[in-house]
């Protein structure tokens, strides 16, 4: 099966949040559906298409940002009632625009996720989940970490209401009433949930999830446990999964899976070849996709399409209608189309004249000697910085509602800027003075229509501080917004669910007159993915793995006591130094005890060995390329070269691309081994910084056994 999709633009509203666009179901009179969409201005509007023009059915007045939009109805009836959440209020409308519900939940925070199942209203705000039945609170649950999405298994297929919460600690939490049935640990942070096939499958228990890392998976939510069915790994790093839907695009009776991602890609997966879906086609929209749904809105002939909404508010379709047929259907009578084009040109010229007049009026107002005014134009930025586990680096994405002109990055700690293939911006680096606290200054100059920029950053563990991004859009007058991102001491660690007890571990124990909240704040300062809110428990355990070294860390926290276990001595050393410094700031006395396991050092070196050996071989091959090319140029042939050298020349471009993709990688590995050596002897009270040149010499002529012997020569 091959899918060919043609883009058709329908409308442009204000900025949209994730999941705030839905297609109203067909009412039987026409096969064309209507679009319901809510935006950041608080406006809900429903429109349909007549030929090439959107026809507005109704539109509400502006208000608080609409963060959620759901369709619901009585069980067995048409699901055409529109529910929206704005602030802490839930409102509901008929498809003709009549409001029949206005319910204030009295939340102190904005509602972030919402589901409507019959008379049941399920809402979540940060850590709080509440269930209402006919607007009366019936159940309540406080999650350990932020609630990112919610789905409910279908009532007609399962016994009782069974909500599933997607939480930021890489966990699905299955509830029954106000109680937690069980937790499901995932390989990534779940950002989007949907029922498999739209109805949960035959049993109603199959749930699809998408993660911040870009993976897609399906899990069966039974009464006692969950069973992972399959996972699709995002090997190409497309972007976070924002939205999903099931729809039969091809009309063969089997629904396809439609996925919208944060980087602007829309993917279609087919179930034809088995239970696990296979990617069939994709489309790049150029900006974040906030909602996707399959249906028919632009064609009276019933051509199926994917309807999508973007961060900036664009609503467009990807139609299965062929481009030629679509063009002829849209063009219609040539005289009518000519009139339409003439009217559009006149409207465009009128708008340009109005903009010129208002700009001139503004310039005169700012230069007035009596009451000069100057207004800074506001623009919204959709930004996030995510740790890419596969490459042990952070991906900073910046998206603006208007084209970006310049992005300036400034860091007060040493970081590496890695190349991103998706970027078309020109980057330049300025000379910095580290003594003044400025280690990096990079300027990205974007092309005319660039609204989204990605930057890949690799930090050094133990070095912590902040990175600032100054975003300058193509607006007049010139203005800028600043975003600041914290780089934590153990920035390359990520949360996992299982701890390997069979490794040799070093242990750091802390005791003192500190509260549970205080020690939790210290850990949140040192490590990513730790909730800012202190859990409501007497003891908490966090487990991490290093994305660069594959070492592990267990943090066991309670009042007056904390224990840290890691198979990397440097991790323990960083924690000891940073927590001691934070405790001194708070004038808190700590009793510190460290147990260093000598076997852990050899264990860590063996974990480093494959990476170090691979990149040393790569570096040596890259050094030979220029010389080998010169030999071939002089001799006119590569027949005199050995098979090994011929292979290097044959793959020269690939080797160079791989080497330049990971700049300073060897230096980082050398630095980690050096830190490991210094930290090992620091716990013994020995200063070995004078031996570092010997260590570097061994690394240049690398041999694992010789390196291990050097580490243990003074034991």
Tab-separated table of N, CA, C and O in Angstrom, residues 7 16-19 21 240-244 258-267 283-293 306-312 314 316 318 382 399 452:
chain	number	residue	atom	x	y	z
A	7	UNK	N	-1.388	18.437	0.326
A	7	UNK	CA	-1.736	19.407	1.359
A	7	UNK	C	-2.712	20.460	0.823
A	7	UNK	O	-2.541	20.985	-0.282
A	16	UNK	N	-2.344	27.469	19.177
A	16	UNK	CA	-3.123	26.349	19.718
A	16	UNK	C	-2.276	25.489	20.642
A	16	UNK	O	-1.058	25.381	20.470
A	17	UNK	N	-2.931	24.898	21.621
A	17	UNK	CA	-2.298	23.936	22.511
A	17	UNK	C	-2.555	22.520	22.002
A	17	UNK	O	-3.392	22.299	21.113
A	18	UNK	N	-1.869	21.575	22.597
A	18	UNK	CA	-1.964	20.180	22.160
A	18	UNK	C	-3.374	19.635	22.394
A	18	UNK	O	-3.946	19.775	23.471
A	19	UNK	N	-3.940	19.007	21.352
A	19	UNK	CA	-5.231	18.345	21.476
A	19	UNK	C	-6.424	19.262	21.530
A	19	UNK	O	-7.452	18.901	22.113
A	21	UNK	N	-8.066	20.527	18.764
A	21	UNK	CA	-8.803	20.500	17.497
A	21	UNK	C	-9.439	19.118	17.331
A	21	UNK	O	-8.784	18.098	17.529
A	240	UNK	N	9.201	14.656	19.644
A	240	UNK	CA	8.225	14.172	20.612
A	240	UNK	C	6.877	13.930	19.941
A	240	UNK	O	6.491	14.630	19.009
A	241	UNK	N	6.162	12.934	20.462
A	241	UNK	CA	4.822	12.633	19.961
A	241	UNK	C	3.830	13.555	20.666
A	241	UNK	O	3.706	13.525	21.893
A	242	UNK	N	3.130	14.387	19.907
A	242	UNK	CA	2.155	15.317	20.474
A	242	UNK	C	0.721	14.808	20.401
A	242	UNK	O	-0.085	15.123	21.280
A	243	UNK	N	0.392	14.058	19.357
A	243	UNK	CA	-1.000	13.659	19.156
A	243	UNK	C	-1.051	12.414	18.279
A	243	UNK	O	-0.161	12.174	17.460
A	244	UNK	N	-2.116	11.618	18.450
A	244	UNK	CA	-2.312	10.401	17.660
A	244	UNK	C	-3.802	10.213	17.384
A	244	UNK	O	-4.654	10.684	18.143
A	258	UNK	N	-2.277	7.532	12.809
A	258	UNK	CA	-1.764	8.839	12.394
A	258	UNK	C	-1.074	9.476	13.588
A	258	UNK	O	-1.650	9.562	14.675
A	259	UNK	N	0.164	9.934	13.393
A	259	UNK	CA	0.980	10.480	14.484
A	259	UNK	C	1.446	11.881	14.117
A	259	UNK	O	1.979	12.095	13.012
A	260	UNK	N	1.240	12.839	15.011
A	260	UNK	CA	1.759	14.194	14.840
A	260	UNK	C	2.855	14.467	15.839
A	260	UNK	O	2.701	14.159	17.032
A	261	UNK	N	3.967	15.028	15.364
A	261	UNK	CA	5.140	15.200	16.219
A	261	UNK	C	5.503	16.664	16.425
A	261	UNK	O	5.053	17.559	15.701
A	262	UNK	N	6.359	16.869	17.395
A	262	UNK	CA	6.753	18.213	17.788
A	262	UNK	C	7.620	18.899	16.738
A	262	UNK	O	7.680	20.120	16.684
A	263	UNK	N	8.315	18.127	15.910
A	263	UNK	CA	9.194	18.726	14.905
A	263	UNK	C	8.462	19.044	13.607
A	263	UNK	O	9.077	19.468	12.627
A	264	UNK	N	7.132	18.839	13.566
A	264	UNK	CA	6.348	19.176	12.393
A	264	UNK	C	6.051	18.014	11.471
A	264	UNK	O	5.416	18.206	10.433
A	265	UNK	N	6.467	16.806	11.813
A	265	UNK	CA	6.223	15.659	10.941
A	265	UNK	C	4.900	14.984	11.289
A	265	UNK	O	4.527	14.873	12.455
A	266	UNK	N	4.189	14.553	10.247
A	266	UNK	CA	2.961	13.764	10.379
A	266	UNK	C	3.230	12.418	9.725
A	266	UNK	O	3.636	12.351	8.563
A	267	UNK	N	3.006	11.336	10.468
A	267	UNK	CA	3.316	9.993	9.977
A	267	UNK	C	2.046	9.156	9.911
A	267	UNK	O	1.147	9.306	10.740
A	283	UNK	N	4.826	13.355	6.220
A	283	UNK	CA	4.765	14.704	5.652
A	283	UNK	C	5.382	15.660	6.657
A	283	UNK	O	5.133	15.561	7.861
A	284	UNK	N	6.205	16.602	6.186
A	284	UNK	CA	6.835	17.590	7.066
A	284	UNK	C	6.108	18.923	6.908
A	284	UNK	O	6.099	19.512	5.821
A	285	UNK	N	5.514	19.396	8.016
A	285	UNK	CA	4.745	20.642	7.984
A	285	UNK	C	5.590	21.860	8.316
A	285	UNK	O	5.183	22.988	8.036
A	286	UNK	N	6.748	21.674	8.944
A	286	UNK	CA	7.638	22.798	9.232
A	286	UNK	C	7.434	23.442	10.581
A	286	UNK	O	8.235	24.289	10.981
A	287	UNK	N	6.377	23.065	11.314
A	287	UNK	CA	6.166	23.582	12.659
A	287	UNK	C	5.421	22.539	13.471
A	287	UNK	O	4.850	21.599	12.925
A	288	UNK	N	5.420	22.687	14.789
A	288	UNK	CA	4.866	21.674	15.677
A	288	UNK	C	3.413	21.359	15.349
A	288	UNK	O	2.600	22.261	15.148
A	289	UNK	N	3.111	20.068	15.330
A	289	UNK	CA	1.733	19.612	15.126
A	289	UNK	C	1.092	19.450	16.502
A	289	UNK	O	1.580	18.686	17.339
A	290	UNK	N	-0.004	20.153	16.730
A	290	UNK	CA	-0.670	20.075	18.033
A	290	UNK	C	-1.866	19.131	18.025
A	290	UNK	O	-2.247	18.614	19.073
A	291	UNK	N	-2.481	18.902	16.855
A	291	UNK	CA	-3.637	17.997	16.768
A	291	UNK	C	-3.669	17.358	15.389
A	291	UNK	O	-3.350	18.009	14.394
A	292	UNK	N	-4.049	16.085	15.341
A	292	UNK	CA	-4.305	15.406	14.067
A	292	UNK	C	-5.568	14.568	14.208
A	292	UNK	O	-5.850	14.034	15.281
A	293	UNK	N	-6.326	14.474	13.133
A	293	UNK	CA	-7.501	13.606	13.122
A	293	UNK	C	-7.873	13.295	11.681
A	293	UNK	O	-7.725	14.136	10.792
A	306	UNK	N	-6.257	13.682	6.293
A	306	UNK	CA	-5.775	13.952	7.647
A	306	UNK	C	-5.886	15.450	7.874
A	306	UNK	O	-5.359	16.240	7.090
A	307	UNK	N	-6.593	15.833	8.914
A	307	UNK	CA	-6.721	17.244	9.259
A	307	UNK	C	-5.793	17.519	10.435
A	307	UNK	O	-5.803	16.774	11.424
A	308	UNK	N	-4.978	18.564	10.326
A	308	UNK	CA	-3.976	18.867	11.355
A	308	UNK	C	-4.032	20.335	11.745
A	308	UNK	O	-4.386	21.195	10.933
A	309	UNK	N	-3.676	20.608	12.998
A	309	UNK	CA	-3.517	21.979	13.495
A	309	UNK	C	-2.091	22.132	14.000
A	309	UNK	O	-1.503	21.191	14.545
A	310	UNK	N	-1.512	23.307	13.818
A	310	UNK	CA	-0.135	23.561	14.208
A	310	UNK	C	-0.065	24.545	15.364
A	310	UNK	O	-1.066	25.152	15.751
A	311	UNK	N	1.135	24.707	15.918
A	311	UNK	CA	1.361	25.615	17.041
A	311	UNK	C	0.929	27.039	16.708
A	311	UNK	O	0.298	27.718	17.518
A	312	UNK	N	1.218	27.513	15.500
A	312	UNK	CA	0.892	28.886	15.132
A	312	UNK	C	-0.581	29.065	14.760
A	312	UNK	O	-1.014	30.186	14.505
A	314	UNK	N	-2.323	27.207	12.229
A	314	UNK	CA	-2.711	26.810	10.876
A	314	UNK	C	-3.515	25.510	10.922
A	314	UNK	O	-3.153	24.572	11.639
A	316	UNK	N	-4.845	22.635	8.302
A	316	UNK	CA	-4.702	22.166	6.921
A	316	UNK	C	-5.055	20.689	6.842
A	316	UNK	O	-5.143	19.981	7.860
A	318	UNK	N	-4.343	16.889	4.660
A	318	UNK	CA	-3.542	16.066	3.758
A	318	UNK	C	-4.522	15.105	3.088
A	318	UNK	O	-4.948	14.114	3.687
A	382	UNK	N	7.410	28.671	21.961
A	382	UNK	CA	7.221	27.286	22.396
A	382	UNK	C	8.611	26.666	22.451
A	382	UNK	O	9.242	26.435	21.421
A	399	UNK	N	10.510	27.536	19.050
A	399	UNK	CA	9.529	27.770	17.998
A	399	UNK	C	8.762	29.049	18.312
A	399	UNK	O	8.278	29.240	19.427
A	452	UNK	N	11.132	27.655	13.411
A	452	UNK	CA	11.549	26.662	14.404
A	452	UNK	C	13.035	26.371	14.251
A	452	UNK	O	13.520	26.179	13.133
